[in-house]
Amino acid sequence: MSKNEAMPELFAVLAQYLDCPCQYFPPAKHDKPIMTAYREARERGKRNGFVPMLIPANETLWEILTINACGGEGQGLLQFDPEKVARYRKDALAAPLQNGREFFQDLERTRMEGILDEGYLEEIMGESSVEAAPSRSFYGYLDHFAKKTLFSKKTLPLLLAEIPVKQPWEVFAWLPFGGWNECPDTPVLMSVSKYWFEEYGAVPALVTQDILEFSLPSSVGKARAEQLAKEQYFWCPDIVDQGIGSVKALANQLEDSTVWFFWWD
């Protein structure tokens, strides 16, 4: 916890829920202190066995976390059942994970059937008028409704949590934010994250109520970007359908990106 700023109640209860060291960052005009602390935590985590996560929390995220772990008990209140949360984590970590490569093969077949039936294969897979720059910084902790200047990145209040897990994909046992609408549930989040960590070194880094971002040690390069873009689109269609416009445009962006962004409507 920051020594200079008391946590609001929501963040204090979330820190109790997470049951790990947490540092609170109040809203700020710049994100440099956050990124400095995050990078330092990444290095310590490699030595000490934890995965740092940036969590710009709000009431919606809190409800999702408690519904998934506690079955909706106390919904709408800043309270939770520690025994149920501990049991949820234990069960999630003990459950066998689906093979990530096989998951994407099955998902591609299913999604492609729908695309072909709807007749928009060329539109979704082809060129796009959108030219997005490579992503190398986090998006989900920025206050996009605040007035900003060219040199300002106003941030939302957030926690930097040191999630006590051995493997990066296991953070979702602590942060079960999925399972609503098209957002994947915890087993899928874990299996996909395991696959992407082993294939690309991607590590979950930020979670909000509807955003997930990964950090990479280096970009994937041109040769692997096209297949990765298909995986990301089939897993999270909103990033293309309501975002960049085509899988080709996403591949062009991913080629040199070191941050991956996902958003579910």
GROMACS .gro file of N, CA and C in nm, residues 88-166:
model
  237
   88TYR      N    1  -1.238  -2.167  -0.420
   88TYR     CA    2  -1.243  -2.143  -0.565
   88TYR      C    3  -1.103  -2.147  -0.625
   89ARG      N    4  -1.009  -2.080  -0.558
   89ARG     CA    5  -0.872  -2.077  -0.610
   89ARG      C    6  -0.809  -2.215  -0.610
   90LYS      N    7  -0.830  -2.288  -0.502
   90LYS     CA    8  -0.774  -2.423  -0.493
   90LYS      C    9  -0.828  -2.511  -0.604
   91ASP      N   10  -0.958  -2.505  -0.628
   91ASP     CA   11  -1.019  -2.587  -0.733
   91ASP      C   12  -0.972  -2.545  -0.872
   92ALA      N   13  -0.961  -2.413  -0.895
   92ALA     CA   14  -0.918  -2.364  -1.027
   92ALA      C   15  -0.775  -2.407  -1.057
   93LEU      N   16  -0.688  -2.404  -0.956
   93LEU     CA   17  -0.549  -2.443  -0.976
   93LEU      C   18  -0.533  -2.594  -0.992
   94ALA      N   19  -0.624  -2.671  -0.933
   94ALA     CA   20  -0.614  -2.817  -0.940
   94ALA      C   21  -0.675  -2.874  -1.067
   95ALA      N   22  -0.763  -2.800  -1.131
   95ALA     CA   23  -0.835  -2.853  -1.248
   95ALA      C   24  -0.741  -2.867  -1.367
   96PRO      N   25  -0.752  -2.975  -1.445
   96PRO     CA   26  -0.670  -2.990  -1.565
   96PRO      C   27  -0.709  -2.886  -1.670
   97LEU      N   28  -0.611  -2.836  -1.744
   97LEU     CA   29  -0.637  -2.735  -1.845
   97LEU      C   30  -0.641  -2.797  -1.984
   98GLN      N   31  -0.730  -2.745  -2.066
   98GLN     CA   32  -0.736  -2.789  -2.204
   98GLN      C   33  -0.609  -2.747  -2.277
   99ASN      N   34  -0.564  -2.828  -2.370
   99ASN     CA   35  -0.449  -2.793  -2.452
   99ASN      C   36  -0.482  -2.668  -2.533
  100GLY      N   37  -0.401  -2.563  -2.519
  100GLY     CA   38  -0.431  -2.436  -2.584
  100GLY      C   39  -0.431  -2.444  -2.735
  101ARG      N   40  -0.338  -2.517  -2.792
  101ARG     CA   41  -0.333  -2.528  -2.938
  101ARG      C   42  -0.458  -2.597  -2.991
  102GLU      N   43  -0.499  -2.704  -2.923
  102GLU     CA   44  -0.620  -2.774  -2.964
  102GLU      C   45  -0.743  -2.687  -2.945
  103PHE      N   46  -0.744  -2.607  -2.838
  103PHE     CA   47  -0.855  -2.515  -2.815
  103PHE      C   48  -0.871  -2.420  -2.933
  104PHE      N   49  -0.761  -2.363  -2.981
  104PHE     CA   50  -0.770  -2.269  -3.091
  104PHE      C   51  -0.805  -2.337  -3.223
  105GLN      N   52  -0.761  -2.459  -3.243
  105GLN     CA   53  -0.801  -2.532  -3.363
  105GLN      C   54  -0.951  -2.554  -3.366
  106ASP      N   55  -1.008  -2.594  -3.253
  106ASP     CA   56  -1.153  -2.613  -3.245
  106ASP      C   57  -1.226  -2.480  -3.260
  107LEU      N   58  -1.174  -2.376  -3.197
  107LEU     CA   59  -1.238  -2.246  -3.203
  107LEU      C   60  -1.236  -2.190  -3.344
  108GLU      N   61  -1.126  -2.209  -3.414
  108GLU     CA   62  -1.117  -2.160  -3.552
  108GLU      C   63  -1.219  -2.227  -3.641
  109ARG      N   64  -1.235  -2.358  -3.627
  109ARG     CA   65  -1.335  -2.428  -3.708
  109ARG      C   66  -1.475  -2.372  -3.683
  110THR      N   67  -1.506  -2.351  -3.556
  110THR     CA   68  -1.639  -2.300  -3.521
  110THR      C   69  -1.660  -2.159  -3.574
  111ARG      N   70  -1.563  -2.072  -3.551
  111ARG     CA   71  -1.577  -1.933  -3.596
  111ARG      C   72  -1.581  -1.923  -3.748
  112MET      N   73  -1.498  -2.000  -3.816
  112MET     CA   74  -1.494  -1.992  -3.961
  112MET      C   75  -1.625  -2.039  -4.023
  113GLU      N   76  -1.689  -2.137  -3.963
  113GLU     CA   77  -1.820  -2.180  -4.013
  113GLU      C   78  -1.919  -2.065  -4.010
  114GLY      N   79  -1.918  -1.989  -3.901
  114GLY     CA   80  -2.007  -1.875  -3.890
  114GLY      C   81  -1.973  -1.765  -3.990
  115ILE      N   82  -1.843  -1.738  -4.007
  115ILE     CA   83  -1.800  -1.634  -4.102
  115ILE      C   84  -1.840  -1.671  -4.244
  116LEU      N   85  -1.821  -1.796  -4.281
  116LEU     CA   86  -1.856  -1.841  -4.416
  116LEU      C   87  -2.007  -1.838  -4.437
  117ASP      N   88  -2.081  -1.879  -4.335
  117ASP     CA   89  -2.228  -1.876  -4.346
  117ASP      C   90  -2.279  -1.734  -4.364
  118GLU      N   91  -2.216  -1.639  -4.296
  118GLU     CA   92  -2.258  -1.499  -4.305
  118GLU      C   93  -2.203  -1.430  -4.429
  119GLY      N   94  -2.103  -1.490  -4.493
  119GLY     CA   95  -2.050  -1.437  -4.618
  119GLY      C   96  -1.963  -1.314  -4.605
  120TYR      N   97  -1.890  -1.301  -4.494
  120TYR     CA   98  -1.803  -1.185  -4.481
  120TYR      C   99  -1.656  -1.224  -4.459
  121LEU      N  100  -1.613  -1.333  -4.520
  121LEU     CA  101  -1.475  -1.380  -4.507
  121LEU      C  102  -1.376  -1.276  -4.558
  122GLU      N  103  -1.399  -1.227  -4.680
  122GLU     CA  104  -1.304  -1.131  -4.738
  122GLU      C  105  -1.301  -1.002  -4.657
  123GLU      N  106  -1.416  -0.959  -4.610
  123GLU     CA  107  -1.424  -0.834  -4.534
  123GLU      C  108  -1.347  -0.843  -4.404
  124ILE      N  109  -1.361  -0.954  -4.332
  124ILE     CA  110  -1.301  -0.964  -4.199
  124ILE      C  111  -1.154  -1.005  -4.204
  125MET      N  112  -1.115  -1.080  -4.306
  125MET     CA  113  -0.979  -1.130  -4.314
  125MET      C  114  -0.887  -1.043  -4.399
  126GLY      N  115  -0.947  -0.956  -4.481
  126GLY     CA  116  -0.868  -0.882  -4.577
  126GLY      C  117  -0.814  -0.750  -4.525
  127GLU      N  118  -0.787  -0.660  -4.620
  127GLU     CA  119  -0.729  -0.531  -4.586
  127GLU      C  120  -0.829  -0.445  -4.511
  128SER      N  121  -0.777  -0.347  -4.437
  128SER     CA  122  -0.860  -0.254  -4.362
  128SER      C  123  -0.806  -0.113  -4.382
  129SER      N  124  -0.897  -0.017  -4.376
  129SER     CA  125  -0.855   0.122  -4.389
  129SER      C  126  -0.787   0.172  -4.261
  130VAL      N  127  -0.802   0.096  -4.153
  130VAL     CA  128  -0.743   0.135  -4.025
  130VAL      C  129  -0.595   0.096  -4.023
  131GLU      N  130  -0.509   0.189  -3.983
  131GLU     CA  131  -0.367   0.162  -3.966
  131GLU      C  132  -0.330   0.195  -3.822
  132ALA      N  133  -0.331   0.093  -3.739
  132ALA     CA  134  -0.302   0.114  -3.596
  132ALA      C  135  -0.153   0.097  -3.570
  133ALA      N  136  -0.099   0.186  -3.488
  133ALA     CA  137   0.042   0.178  -3.451
  133ALA      C  138   0.064   0.059  -3.359
  134PRO      N  139   0.184   0.005  -3.356
  134PRO     CA  140   0.215  -0.104  -3.261
  134PRO      C  141   0.184  -0.061  -3.119
  135SER      N  142   0.137  -0.154  -3.039
  135SER     CA  143   0.100  -0.125  -2.900
  135SER      C  144   0.218  -0.161  -2.810
  136ARG      N  145   0.267  -0.061  -2.737
  136ARG     CA  146   0.380  -0.082  -2.647
  136ARG      C  147   0.354  -0.027  -2.507
  137SER      N  148   0.233   0.016  -2.481
  137SER     CA  149   0.199   0.067  -2.348
  137SER      C  150   0.057   0.024  -2.313
  138PHE      N  151   0.026   0.022  -2.185
  138PHE     CA  152  -0.105  -0.023  -2.140
  138PHE      C  153  -0.211   0.084  -2.165
  139TYR      N  154  -0.330   0.037  -2.190
  139TYR     CA  155  -0.443   0.122  -2.223
  139TYR      C  156  -0.547   0.124  -2.111
  140GLY      N  157  -0.563   0.010  -2.044
  140GLY     CA  158  -0.676  -0.009  -1.955
  140GLY      C  159  -0.674   0.073  -1.828
  141TYR      N  160  -0.558   0.129  -1.787
  141TYR     CA  161  -0.556   0.210  -1.665
  141TYR      C  162  -0.568   0.359  -1.692
  142LEU      N  163  -0.586   0.398  -1.817
  142LEU     CA  164  -0.598   0.539  -1.850
  142LEU      C  165  -0.743   0.585  -1.837
  143ASP      N  166  -0.760   0.709  -1.791
  143ASP     CA  167  -0.892   0.769  -1.780
  143ASP      C  168  -0.924   0.835  -1.913
  144HIS      N  169  -1.002   0.766  -1.995
  144HIS     CA  170  -1.026   0.813  -2.132
  144HIS      C  171  -1.132   0.922  -2.140
  145PHE      N  172  -1.193   0.954  -2.026
  145PHE     CA  173  -1.290   1.063  -2.024
  145PHE      C  174  -1.230   1.192  -1.968
  146ALA      N  175  -1.108   1.183  -1.920
  146ALA     CA  176  -1.043   1.301  -1.863
  146ALA      C  177  -0.981   1.386  -1.974
  147LYS      N  178  -0.974   1.514  -1.949
  147LYS     CA  179  -0.909   1.604  -2.043
  147LYS      C  180  -0.759   1.586  -2.031
  148LYS      N  181  -0.696   1.556  -2.145
  148LYS     CA  182  -0.552   1.528  -2.143
  148LYS      C  183  -0.480   1.622  -2.239
  149THR      N  184  -0.355   1.646  -2.210
  149THR     CA  185  -0.269   1.719  -2.301
  149THR      C  186  -0.180   1.619  -2.373
  150LEU      N  187  -0.101   1.670  -2.464
  150LEU     CA  188  -0.013   1.583  -2.542
  150LEU      C  189   0.080   1.501  -2.454
  151PHE      N  190   0.123   1.559  -2.342
  151PHE     CA  191   0.221   1.493  -2.256
  151PHE      C  192   0.159   1.437  -2.128
  152SER      N  193   0.027   1.424  -2.127
  152SER     CA  194  -0.041   1.377  -2.007
  152SER      C  195  -0.114   1.247  -2.034
  153LYS      N  196  -0.101   1.151  -1.943
  153LYS     CA  197  -0.176   1.027  -1.948
  153LYS      C  198  -0.244   1.011  -1.812
  154LYS      N  199  -0.359   1.073  -1.793
  154LYS     CA  200  -0.425   1.066  -1.664
  154LYS      C  201  -0.471   0.924  -1.638
  155THR      N  202  -0.445   0.877  -1.518
  155THR     CA  203  -0.471   0.737  -1.486
  155THR      C  204  -0.591   0.723  -1.392
  156LEU      N  205  -0.651   0.605  -1.397
  156LEU     CA  206  -0.756   0.567  -1.304
  156LEU      C  207  -0.693   0.520  -1.174
  157PRO      N  208  -0.765   0.522  -1.063
  157PRO     CA  209  -0.712   0.460  -0.941
  157PRO      C  210  -0.695   0.311  -0.963
  158LEU      N  211  -0.589   0.254  -0.907
  158LEU     CA  212  -0.564   0.112  -0.931
  158LEU      C  213  -0.481   0.051  -0.820
  159LEU      N  214  -0.482  -0.082  -0.819
  159LEU     CA  215  -0.391  -0.159  -0.734
  159LEU      C  216  -0.284  -0.224  -0.821
  160LEU      N  217  -0.163  -0.228  -0.769
  160LEU     CA  218  -0.058  -0.314  -0.822
  160LEU      C  219  -0.046  -0.430  -0.724
  161ALA      N  220  -0.097  -0.545  -0.764
  161ALA     CA  221  -0.106  -0.661  -0.674
  161ALA      C  222   0.000  -0.763  -0.709
  162GLU      N  223   0.064  -0.820  -0.608
  162GLU     CA  224   0.165  -0.924  -0.627
  162GLU      C  225   0.096  -1.060  -0.607
  163ILE      N  226   0.040  -1.112  -0.716
  163ILE     CA  227  -0.041  -1.234  -0.710
  163ILE      C  228   0.050  -1.353  -0.681
  164PRO      N  229   0.027  -1.427  -0.572
  164PRO     CA  230   0.120  -1.533  -0.529
  164PRO      C  231   0.099  -1.666  -0.603
  165VAL      N  232   0.133  -1.666  -0.731
  165VAL     CA  233   0.121  -1.788  -0.811
  165VAL      C  234   0.255  -1.820  -0.876
  166LYS      N  235   0.273  -1.946  -0.909
  166LYS     CA  236   0.400  -1.989  -0.966
  166LYS      C  237   0.409  -1.961  -1.116
   0.00000   0.00000   0.00000
